[in-house]
Amino acid sequence: MIDFSKKRFLVVDDFSEFRSSIRGILRLLGVQTIDTAANGNEVLELCRRHRYDVILHDYNLGEGLNGQQVLEQLHAENLLSPHCIFIMVTAENTQAMVLAALECEPDDYLTKPFNKVALQTRLERLVRRKQVLAPVLKALEANDSIAVLDACKTIEQKDPRHAVLCQRHMANALEDLGRYQALEEFLEQLARSRPTGWNLQALARLWLRQGRLDKATRLLTAAVRQFPMMPELRDMQAELAALHNDLPSMLDALQQAVTLSPNTLRRQIKLASQAWLNGDTPVAIHALRQCWEIGRYSATFDPELLWQLASMLTQVDASQKLPDEALHWLSILDKNYRQAAFIQPALAVLRLEEKRRKGTKITAEERSELFTTLQEHLHAYAAITLLQLGDWFALWEDPSTAKSLWLFCAQRHAGKAGMLDQISIRLDSFDPQPLRQAVDLSRQAAALHFQEQGEEAQILFEQALSQAPQMIELNMSAARLFIDQLHHQQANADQRLHDCLQRIEQLSKIEPESIDFTYMQSSLELSPW
């Protein structure tokens, strides 16, 4: 029997009766230190002050952060020790709720109601698992990937039955060390001997990175048949379609992923973006509405999403005033996001359009002043926002400003599926070929990087950067190579990484690359140590 007396517990639920009930059960199990919280903000604050051994967290906390968003934020702030057991608890058993909870990877998932025996059985199993993995978790906490591999091998040699517990840790360590060939061999062995959703997904992801698209296609087709309820596999099919510049298939895969698991904010953001680029504005608008419904309390949420929604609603309605729903979102922006300096000039664009529709002519001076203010924040805007801003200036018969915004968008977001086609539609004089060549070079270089041909990859990256120095996808791909070089202490890797991040300058929080961008900035800051 496990001794729980020295373990610190956190019980999270918005109903005080449930918190009291669980506290009573834990007391019967010998737990002495039990903290409780009623909402996500309390959880974050407690986890900033204390280190917990076990967290029992309800998924649905009513108004505010839900369990999925809290867990994401705990990981983002590095507040959750690898040794901690995080159990997601919910009274609901819907597909959307279960898949959303599982996607953020808690240690386990428990459905209400449950009794002392059920909770004790679950806790004892999870504690034993953590005890077996203790050397691995210690190495993870020290951020020592080589020690992780050594600890996993020792555990496997001691008791082969525990090898399955180590597999994901080994795969992650090999990836962190840049040992992609060894990772491929390891994942292929697992996929043949004991295919699971995670190892098939990891292998497909590696093949996509290596440019082995035919192999990735076949693997994903088989994986989706075997694990039809994994939305992450549909996400990867969307990524594969994007590499083929097949926007309809990309959009279809994203819609299937959202149908399976609609509560993941970043998936809804991506669906909105790609639907709009593909000309499916109703799907884009619906996805942006969902972003507000499911994610407005999340740290990932950004007011730029509401601006995009208001802009799209206004574009599709050519009446003499702004649509009521667009005005509703603009009022929320006015009320709740005044501190977001970058959103204010974009907001002023729609307010100026509101005046125009009421019969007030927009003067050249107003347009010029507004564009000057926008220029201070262009690096903070997502691709779709830049395109739409250009569209408004084009509508106001200011083609030079519209062209400037669209060309900036093209230089920065050429790697986004469908983007260069949209710019070409708007600008007859635009030649997308040089940027397409830079995208192709970038992807060839990235494939070489993940085939461990770093020198050849660097040559191609430098060639591509000379053609398209501002492109986000290109700089991010090159930065990943330089991160690996930095880990291997190669000369000047930190400077090359710094140059990539400087060229990007800033990134909208709703762009898919924003998480990696933040991580890379942290890696650069820590590089002297």
Coordinates of C-alpha atoms in Angstrom, one line a residue:
M1 CA 0.0 0.0 0.0
I2 CA 1.3 3.4 -0.9
D3 CA 2.0 5.9 1.9
F4 CA 0.4 9.2 0.9
S5 CA 1.1 11.0 4.2
K6 CA 4.0 13.0 3.0
K7 CA 2.5 13.9 -0.4
R8 CA 1.0 17.4 -1.1
F9 CA -2.3 17.4 -2.9
L10 CA -4.2 20.1 -4.7
V11 CA -8.0 19.6 -5.3
V12 CA -9.6 21.8 -7.9
D13 CA -13.3 22.1 -8.4
D14 CA -15.8 25.0 -8.6
F15 CA -18.2 23.2 -6.2
S16 CA -17.2 23.5 -2.6
E17 CA -19.2 20.3 -1.8
F18 CA -17.1 18.3 -4.1
R19 CA -13.9 19.7 -2.8
S20 CA -15.0 18.8 0.7
S21 CA -15.9 15.3 -0.4
I22 CA -12.5 14.7 -2.0
R23 CA -10.7 16.2 0.9
G24 CA -12.6 13.6 3.2
I25 CA -11.6 10.7 0.9
L26 CA -8.0 11.8 0.9
R27 CA -7.9 12.1 4.7
L28 CA -9.1 8.5 4.8
L29 CA -6.1 7.6 2.6
G30 CA -3.7 9.3 5.1
V31 CA -3.1 12.5 3.2
Q32 CA -2.1 15.3 5.5
T33 CA -1.5 18.3 3.3
I34 CA -4.4 19.2 1.0
D35 CA -4.9 22.5 -0.7
T36 CA -8.0 23.4 -2.6
A37 CA -8.9 25.9 -5.4
A38 CA -12.1 26.9 -7.0
N39 CA -10.8 28.4 -10.3
G40 CA -7.9 28.3 -12.7
N41 CA -6.3 31.6 -11.5
E42 CA -6.1 30.2 -7.9
V43 CA -4.5 27.1 -9.3
L44 CA -1.8 29.0 -11.1
E45 CA -1.1 31.2 -8.1
L46 CA -0.8 28.1 -5.8
C47 CA 1.5 26.3 -8.2
R48 CA 3.7 29.3 -8.4
R49 CA 4.1 29.1 -4.6
H50 CA 4.1 25.3 -4.0
R51 CA 5.3 22.1 -5.5
Y52 CA 2.5 19.5 -5.6
D53 CA 2.8 15.7 -5.8
V54 CA -0.8 15.2 -7.0
I55 CA -3.3 17.5 -8.6
L56 CA -6.9 16.5 -8.9
H57 CA -8.4 19.0 -11.4
D58 CA -12.0 19.3 -12.6
Y59 CA -12.2 20.0 -16.3
N60 CA -15.1 22.4 -16.3
L61 CA -14.8 25.2 -13.7
G62 CA -17.6 27.4 -15.0
E63 CA -16.7 31.0 -15.9
G64 CA -13.0 31.3 -16.5
L65 CA -10.1 28.9 -17.4
N66 CA -11.0 25.3 -17.8
G67 CA -8.8 22.3 -16.8
Q68 CA -7.3 22.0 -20.3
Q69 CA -6.2 25.6 -20.3
V70 CA -4.9 25.5 -16.8
L71 CA -2.7 22.5 -17.7
E72 CA -1.5 24.2 -20.8
Q73 CA -0.5 27.2 -18.8
L74 CA 1.2 25.2 -16.1
H75 CA 3.4 23.6 -18.8
A76 CA 4.0 27.0 -20.5
E77 CA 5.2 28.5 -17.2
N78 CA 7.1 25.3 -16.3
L79 CA 5.2 25.1 -13.0
L80 CA 4.5 21.3 -13.2
S81 CA 7.3 19.0 -12.0
P82 CA 7.7 15.8 -14.0
H83 CA 7.2 14.0 -10.8
C84 CA 3.7 15.5 -10.2
I85 CA 0.6 13.4 -11.0
F86 CA -2.1 15.5 -12.8
I87 CA -5.5 13.8 -13.0
M88 CA -8.2 15.5 -15.0
V89 CA -11.7 15.0 -13.5
T90 CA -15.0 15.6 -15.1
A91 CA -18.7 14.9 -14.7
E92 CA -19.2 15.0 -18.5
N93 CA -18.4 12.2 -20.8
T94 CA -18.9 13.7 -24.2
Q95 CA -16.4 13.0 -27.0
A96 CA -15.4 16.7 -27.2
M97 CA -14.7 16.9 -23.5
V98 CA -12.8 13.7 -23.3
L99 CA -10.6 14.3 -26.4
A100 CA -9.9 17.9 -25.3
A101 CA -8.8 16.7 -21.9
L102 CA -6.6 13.9 -23.3
E103 CA -5.0 16.2 -25.9
C104 CA -3.3 18.2 -23.2
E105 CA -1.9 14.9 -21.8
P106 CA -2.7 14.7 -18.1
D107 CA -1.4 11.6 -16.3
D108 CA -4.9 10.2 -16.1
Y109 CA -8.6 11.0 -16.6
L110 CA -11.3 10.3 -14.1
T111 CA -15.0 10.5 -14.5
K112 CA -17.3 11.6 -11.7
P113 CA -18.8 10.1 -9.6
F114 CA -16.0 7.9 -8.0
N115 CA -15.5 6.5 -4.6
K116 CA -12.5 5.9 -2.2
V117 CA -11.6 2.6 -3.7
A118 CA -11.6 3.9 -7.3
L119 CA -9.5 6.9 -6.4
Q120 CA -7.1 4.9 -4.3
T121 CA -6.6 2.3 -7.0
R122 CA -5.9 5.0 -9.6
L123 CA -3.5 6.9 -7.4
E124 CA -1.6 3.9 -6.3
R125 CA -1.1 2.8 -10.0
L126 CA 0.1 6.3 -11.0
V127 CA 2.4 6.6 -8.0
R128 CA 4.1 3.3 -8.8
R129 CA 4.5 4.4 -12.4
K130 CA 6.2 7.6 -11.2
Q131 CA 8.4 5.6 -8.8
V132 CA 9.6 3.3 -11.6
L133 CA 10.3 6.4 -13.8
A134 CA 12.0 8.4 -11.0
P135 CA 15.5 8.4 -12.5
V136 CA 14.0 9.5 -15.9
L137 CA 11.9 12.2 -14.3
K138 CA 15.0 13.5 -12.3
A139 CA 16.9 13.7 -15.6
L140 CA 14.0 15.5 -17.3
E141 CA 13.9 18.0 -14.4
A142 CA 17.6 18.7 -14.9
N143 CA 17.0 19.1 -18.7
D144 CA 19.6 16.4 -19.4
S145 CA 18.5 14.4 -22.4
I146 CA 21.6 12.1 -22.3
A147 CA 20.8 11.2 -18.7
V148 CA 17.2 10.5 -19.8
L149 CA 18.3 8.0 -22.4
D150 CA 20.7 6.3 -19.9
A151 CA 18.0 6.1 -17.2
C152 CA 15.5 4.6 -19.7
K153 CA 18.0 1.9 -20.8
T154 CA 18.7 1.1 -17.1
I155 CA 15.0 0.7 -16.3
E156 CA 14.5 -1.5 -19.4
Q157 CA 17.4 -3.7 -18.6
K158 CA 16.2 -4.1 -15.0
D159 CA 12.7 -5.0 -16.0
P160 CA 11.7 -5.3 -19.7
R161 CA 8.1 -4.9 -18.7
H162 CA 8.7 -1.3 -17.9
A163 CA 10.1 -0.5 -21.3
V164 CA 6.8 0.8 -22.6
L165 CA 6.8 3.5 -19.9
C166 CA 10.1 4.8 -21.2
Q167 CA 9.4 4.9 -24.9
R168 CA 8.1 8.4 -25.3
H169 CA 10.8 9.8 -23.0
M170 CA 13.4 8.1 -25.2
A171 CA 11.9 9.5 -28.4
N172 CA 11.7 13.0 -27.0
A173 CA 15.3 12.8 -25.8
L174 CA 16.6 11.6 -29.2
E175 CA 14.7 14.5 -30.8
D176 CA 16.1 17.0 -28.3
L177 CA 19.6 15.7 -29.0
G178 CA 19.2 16.0 -32.8
R179 CA 19.7 12.3 -33.3
Y180 CA 17.0 12.0 -36.0
Q181 CA 18.3 8.9 -37.7
A182 CA 18.3 7.0 -34.4
L183 CA 14.9 8.4 -33.6
E184 CA 13.6 7.2 -37.0
E185 CA 14.9 3.7 -36.4
F186 CA 13.5 3.6 -32.9
L187 CA 10.0 4.8 -34.0
E188 CA 9.9 2.4 -37.0
Q189 CA 10.7 -0.5 -34.6
L190 CA 7.9 0.6 -32.3
A191 CA 5.5 1.1 -35.2
R192 CA 6.1 -2.4 -36.4
S193 CA 6.1 -4.2 -33.1
R194 CA 3.5 -2.3 -31.1
P195 CA 1.8 0.5 -33.0
T196 CA 0.2 3.2 -30.9
G197 CA -1.3 6.5 -31.7
W198 CA 1.6 8.5 -30.3
N199 CA 4.4 6.5 -32.0
L200 CA 2.7 6.5 -35.4
Q201 CA 2.1 10.3 -35.0
A202 CA 5.7 10.9 -34.1
L203 CA 7.1 8.8 -37.0
A204 CA 4.8 10.6 -39.5
R205 CA 5.8 13.9 -38.1
L206 CA 9.5 13.1 -38.5
W207 CA 8.9 11.9 -42.1
L208 CA 7.1 15.1 -42.9
R209 CA 10.1 17.1 -41.5
Q210 CA 12.5 14.9 -43.6
G211 CA 10.5 15.6 -46.8
R212 CA 9.5 11.9 -47.1
L213 CA 6.0 12.8 -48.1
D214 CA 5.0 9.5 -49.8
K215 CA 6.0 7.5 -46.7
A216 CA 4.2 10.0 -44.4
T217 CA 1.1 9.8 -46.6
R218 CA 0.9 6.0 -46.4
L219 CA 1.6 6.0 -42.7
L220 CA -1.0 8.6 -41.9
T221 CA -3.7 6.9 -44.0
A222 CA -3.1 3.6 -42.0
A223 CA -2.9 5.5 -38.7
V224 CA -6.2 7.2 -39.2
R225 CA -7.8 3.9 -40.0
Q226 CA -6.4 2.4 -36.8
F227 CA -6.9 5.4 -34.6
P228 CA -9.9 7.3 -36.0
M229 CA -10.5 9.3 -32.8
M230 CA -7.1 11.0 -32.8
P231 CA -7.5 14.6 -34.0
E232 CA -3.8 15.1 -34.0
L233 CA -3.5 12.7 -37.0
R234 CA -6.0 14.9 -38.9
D235 CA -3.8 17.9 -38.1
M236 CA -0.9 16.1 -39.6
Q237 CA -2.9 15.3 -42.7
A238 CA -3.7 19.0 -43.0
E239 CA 0.1 19.8 -42.7
L240 CA 0.8 17.2 -45.4
A241 CA -1.8 18.8 -47.7
A242 CA -0.3 22.2 -47.1
L243 CA 3.1 20.9 -48.3
H244 CA 1.4 19.8 -51.5
N245 CA -0.3 23.2 -51.6
D246 CA -3.7 21.4 -51.7
L247 CA -5.9 23.8 -49.8
P248 CA -9.2 22.0 -50.2
S249 CA -7.7 18.8 -48.7
M250 CA -6.0 20.8 -46.0
L251 CA -9.3 22.5 -45.0
D252 CA -11.1 19.2 -45.1
A253 CA -8.6 17.6 -42.7
L254 CA -8.8 20.5 -40.3
Q255 CA -12.6 20.4 -40.3
Q256 CA -12.4 16.7 -39.5
A257 CA -10.0 17.4 -36.6
V258 CA -12.3 20.2 -35.3
T259 CA -15.3 17.9 -35.5
L260 CA -13.5 15.3 -33.4
S261 CA -12.1 17.8 -30.8
P262 CA -13.6 21.3 -31.1
N263 CA -12.3 22.7 -27.8
T264 CA -8.7 23.2 -28.7
L265 CA -8.2 26.9 -29.4
R266 CA -5.1 26.7 -31.7
R267 CA -6.9 24.2 -34.0
Q268 CA -9.9 26.6 -34.3
I269 CA -7.5 29.5 -35.1
K270 CA -5.8 27.5 -37.8
L271 CA -9.1 26.4 -39.3
A272 CA -10.3 30.1 -39.4
S273 CA -7.1 31.2 -41.1
Q274 CA -7.1 28.5 -43.8
A275 CA -10.8 28.6 -44.4
W276 CA -10.5 32.3 -45.2
L277 CA -7.5 31.8 -47.5
N278 CA -9.5 29.1 -49.3
G279 CA -12.5 31.5 -49.8
D280 CA -14.7 29.8 -47.3
T281 CA -15.6 32.8 -45.2
P282 CA -18.6 31.2 -43.4
V283 CA -16.4 28.5 -42.0
A284 CA -13.8 31.0 -41.0
I285 CA -16.4 33.2 -39.2
H286 CA -17.8 30.2 -37.3
A287 CA -14.3 29.1 -36.2
L288 CA -13.5 32.6 -34.9
R289 CA -16.8 32.7 -33.0
Q290 CA -15.7 29.4 -31.5
C291 CA -12.4 30.9 -30.5
W292 CA -14.3 33.3 -28.3
E293 CA -16.6 30.8 -26.9
I294 CA -14.0 28.2 -25.9
G295 CA -10.9 30.2 -25.5
R296 CA -11.4 33.8 -24.3
Y297 CA -10.0 33.0 -20.9
S298 CA -7.0 31.1 -22.3
A299 CA -3.5 32.6 -22.3
T300 CA -3.4 31.7 -26.0
F301 CA -6.4 33.9 -26.8
D302 CA -5.6 37.3 -28.5
P303 CA -7.9 40.2 -29.3
E304 CA -6.6 40.0 -32.9
L305 CA -9.0 37.1 -33.4
L306 CA -12.0 39.4 -32.6
W307 CA -10.7 42.0 -35.0
Q308 CA -10.5 39.4 -37.7
L309 CA -14.0 38.3 -36.9
A310 CA -15.4 41.9 -37.1
S311 CA -13.5 42.6 -40.3
M312 CA -14.8 39.4 -42.0
L313 CA -18.4 40.2 -40.9
T314 CA -18.1 43.7 -42.3
Q315 CA -16.6 42.5 -45.6
V316 CA -19.4 40.2 -46.3
D317 CA -22.1 42.8 -45.5
A318 CA -22.1 45.8 -47.9
S319 CA -25.0 47.6 -46.3
Q320 CA -24.9 51.3 -45.2
K321 CA -23.7 50.5 -41.7
L322 CA -21.5 48.0 -40.0
P323 CA -23.4 44.7 -39.1
D324 CA -24.6 44.6 -35.5
E325 CA -22.4 41.6 -34.7
A326 CA -19.3 43.4 -36.0
L327 CA -20.2 46.3 -33.8
H328 CA -20.6 43.9 -30.8
W329 CA -17.1 42.6 -31.3
L330 CA -15.7 46.1 -31.7
S331 CA -17.3 47.2 -28.5
I332 CA -15.7 44.3 -26.7
L333 CA -12.3 45.3 -28.1
D334 CA -12.9 48.9 -27.0
K335 CA -13.9 47.8 -23.5
N336 CA -11.6 44.9 -22.7
Y337 CA -8.4 45.4 -24.7
R338 CA -7.5 49.0 -24.5
Q339 CA -4.1 48.0 -23.1
A340 CA -3.3 46.0 -26.3
A341 CA -1.5 48.8 -28.2
F342 CA -1.1 46.9 -31.4
I343 CA -4.8 46.3 -31.8
Q344 CA -5.8 50.0 -31.6
P345 CA -4.7 51.1 -35.1
A346 CA -6.4 48.0 -36.6
L347 CA -9.5 48.9 -34.6
A348 CA -9.3 52.4 -36.0
V349 CA -9.5 51.0 -39.5
L350 CA -12.9 49.5 -38.9
R351 CA -14.1 52.6 -37.1
L352 CA -13.1 54.6 -40.2
E353 CA -15.0 52.2 -42.4
E354 CA -18.0 52.7 -40.0
K355 CA -17.8 56.5 -40.7
R356 CA -17.5 55.9 -44.4
R357 CA -20.6 53.8 -44.5
K358 CA -22.5 56.6 -42.7
G359 CA -21.6 58.9 -45.5
T360 CA -18.4 60.6 -44.2
K361 CA -15.7 60.7 -46.8
I362 CA -12.3 59.3 -45.8
T363 CA -9.6 61.9 -46.5
A364 CA -6.1 61.2 -47.8
E365 CA -4.7 62.7 -44.6
E366 CA -6.7 60.3 -42.4
R367 CA -5.5 57.3 -44.5
S368 CA -1.9 58.5 -44.3
E369 CA -2.0 59.0 -40.5
L370 CA -3.6 55.6 -40.0
F371 CA -1.1 53.8 -42.1
T372 CA 1.8 55.6 -40.3
T373 CA 0.4 54.2 -37.0
L374 CA -0.2 50.7 -38.5
Q375 CA 3.4 50.6 -39.6
E376 CA 4.6 50.7 -36.0
H377 CA 2.8 47.4 -35.3
L378 CA 3.0 45.4 -38.6
H379 CA 5.3 42.7 -37.2
A380 CA 2.7 42.0 -34.5
Y381 CA -0.1 41.1 -37.0
A382 CA -0.9 37.7 -38.3
A383 CA -1.0 37.0 -42.0
I384 CA -4.8 37.2 -42.3
T385 CA -4.9 40.5 -40.5
L386 CA -2.3 42.0 -42.9
L387 CA -4.3 40.8 -45.9
Q388 CA -7.5 42.3 -44.6
L389 CA -5.9 45.6 -43.7
G390 CA -4.7 45.9 -47.3
D391 CA -8.2 45.1 -48.5
W392 CA -9.7 48.0 -46.5
F393 CA -7.2 50.5 -48.0
A394 CA -7.9 49.1 -51.5
L395 CA -11.6 49.7 -50.9
W396 CA -10.8 53.2 -49.9
E397 CA -9.1 53.7 -53.2
D398 CA -5.6 53.9 -51.7
P399 CA -3.8 51.3 -53.9
S400 CA -0.3 52.3 -52.9
T401 CA -0.9 51.6 -49.2
A402 CA -2.8 48.4 -50.0
K403 CA 0.1 47.3 -52.1
S404 CA 2.6 48.1 -49.4
L405 CA 0.6 46.0 -46.8
W406 CA 0.2 43.1 -49.2
L407 CA 3.8 43.0 -50.2
F408 CA 4.9 43.1 -46.6
C409 CA 2.6 40.2 -46.0
A410 CA 4.0 38.3 -48.9
Q411 CA 7.6 38.7 -47.8
R412 CA 6.8 37.6 -44.3
H413 CA 4.2 34.9 -44.8
A414 CA 5.1 33.4 -48.2
G415 CA 5.4 29.9 -46.6
K416 CA 1.7 29.9 -45.5
A417 CA -0.4 27.7 -47.8
G418 CA -2.4 29.8 -50.2
M419 CA -0.9 33.1 -49.3
L420 CA 1.0 33.8 -52.5
D421 CA -2.1 32.9 -54.5
Q422 CA -4.1 35.5 -52.5
I423 CA -1.4 38.2 -53.1
S424 CA -1.3 37.3 -56.8
I425 CA -5.1 37.8 -57.1
R426 CA -4.8 41.3 -55.5
L427 CA -1.7 42.5 -57.4
D428 CA -1.5 41.9 -61.1
S429 CA 2.2 43.0 -61.2
F430 CA 3.2 40.7 -58.4
D431 CA 5.7 37.9 -59.3
P432 CA 5.5 35.1 -56.7
Q433 CA 8.2 33.0 -58.3
P434 CA 11.2 34.2 -56.3
L435 CA 9.4 33.7 -53.0
R436 CA 8.2 30.2 -54.1
Q437 CA 11.8 29.3 -54.9
A438 CA 12.8 30.5 -51.4
V439 CA 10.0 28.4 -49.8
D440 CA 11.2 25.3 -51.8
L441 CA 14.8 25.9 -50.8
S442 CA 13.8 26.3 -47.2
R443 CA 11.9 23.0 -47.2
Q444 CA 14.8 21.2 -48.9
A445 CA 17.1 22.6 -46.3
A446 CA 14.8 21.6 -43.4
A447 CA 14.6 18.1 -44.8
L448 CA 18.4 17.9 -44.9
H449 CA 18.5 19.1 -41.3
F450 CA 16.3 16.3 -40.1
Q451 CA 18.3 13.8 -42.1
E452 CA 21.3 15.0 -40.1
Q453 CA 23.0 16.7 -43.0
G454 CA 23.5 20.0 -41.2
E455 CA 26.3 21.5 -43.3
E456 CA 24.3 21.0 -46.6
A457 CA 21.2 22.3 -44.9
Q458 CA 23.0 25.5 -43.7
I459 CA 24.2 26.2 -47.3
L460 CA 20.6 26.0 -48.6
F461 CA 19.2 28.1 -45.8
E462 CA 21.7 30.9 -46.4
Q463 CA 20.8 30.8 -50.1
A464 CA 17.1 31.0 -49.3
L465 CA 17.6 33.8 -46.8
S466 CA 19.4 35.9 -49.4
Q467 CA 16.2 35.7 -51.5
A468 CA 13.6 36.1 -48.7
P469 CA 15.2 37.4 -45.5
Q470 CA 11.9 38.3 -43.8
M471 CA 10.0 35.0 -44.3
I472 CA 8.9 33.6 -41.0
E473 CA 8.8 29.9 -42.1
L474 CA 12.3 30.2 -43.5
N475 CA 13.8 31.9 -40.5
M476 CA 12.1 29.5 -38.1
S477 CA 13.3 26.4 -40.0
A478 CA 16.9 27.8 -40.1
A479 CA 16.6 28.7 -36.4
R480 CA 15.8 25.1 -35.6
L481 CA 19.0 24.0 -37.2
F482 CA 21.0 26.7 -35.3
I483 CA 19.3 25.5 -32.0
D484 CA 20.7 22.1 -32.7
Q485 CA 24.1 23.6 -33.5
L486 CA 23.9 25.6 -30.3
H487 CA 23.3 22.4 -28.3
H488 CA 26.3 20.9 -29.9
Q489 CA 28.3 24.0 -29.2
Q490 CA 29.1 24.8 -32.8
A491 CA 30.9 28.1 -33.4
N492 CA 28.7 31.1 -34.1
A493 CA 25.5 29.1 -33.8
D494 CA 24.2 31.7 -31.2
Q495 CA 24.8 34.5 -33.6
R496 CA 23.1 32.8 -36.5
L497 CA 20.1 32.0 -34.2
H498 CA 20.1 35.6 -33.1
D499 CA 20.0 36.9 -36.7
C500 CA 17.0 34.7 -37.5
L501 CA 15.0 35.9 -34.5
Q502 CA 16.0 39.5 -35.2
R503 CA 14.7 39.2 -38.8
I504 CA 11.4 37.9 -37.6
E505 CA 11.4 40.7 -34.9
Q506 CA 8.0 39.9 -33.4
L507 CA 5.3 37.4 -34.0
S508 CA 1.5 37.4 -33.5
K509 CA 0.5 35.2 -30.7
I510 CA -2.1 33.5 -33.0
E511 CA 0.5 32.4 -35.5
P512 CA 1.3 28.6 -35.3
E513 CA 5.1 29.4 -34.9
S514 CA 4.6 31.7 -31.9
I515 CA 5.3 29.0 -29.2
D516 CA 8.5 27.8 -30.9
F517 CA 9.6 31.5 -31.4
T518 CA 9.2 32.2 -27.7
Y519 CA 11.2 29.0 -26.9
M520 CA 14.0 30.0 -29.2
Q521 CA 14.3 33.4 -27.6
S522 CA 14.6 31.7 -24.2
S523 CA 17.3 29.3 -25.6
L524 CA 19.3 32.3 -27.0
E525 CA 19.0 34.1 -23.7
L526 CA 20.3 31.0 -21.8
S527 CA 23.0 30.1 -24.3
P528 CA 26.0 31.7 -22.4
W529 CA 25.3 29.3 -19.5

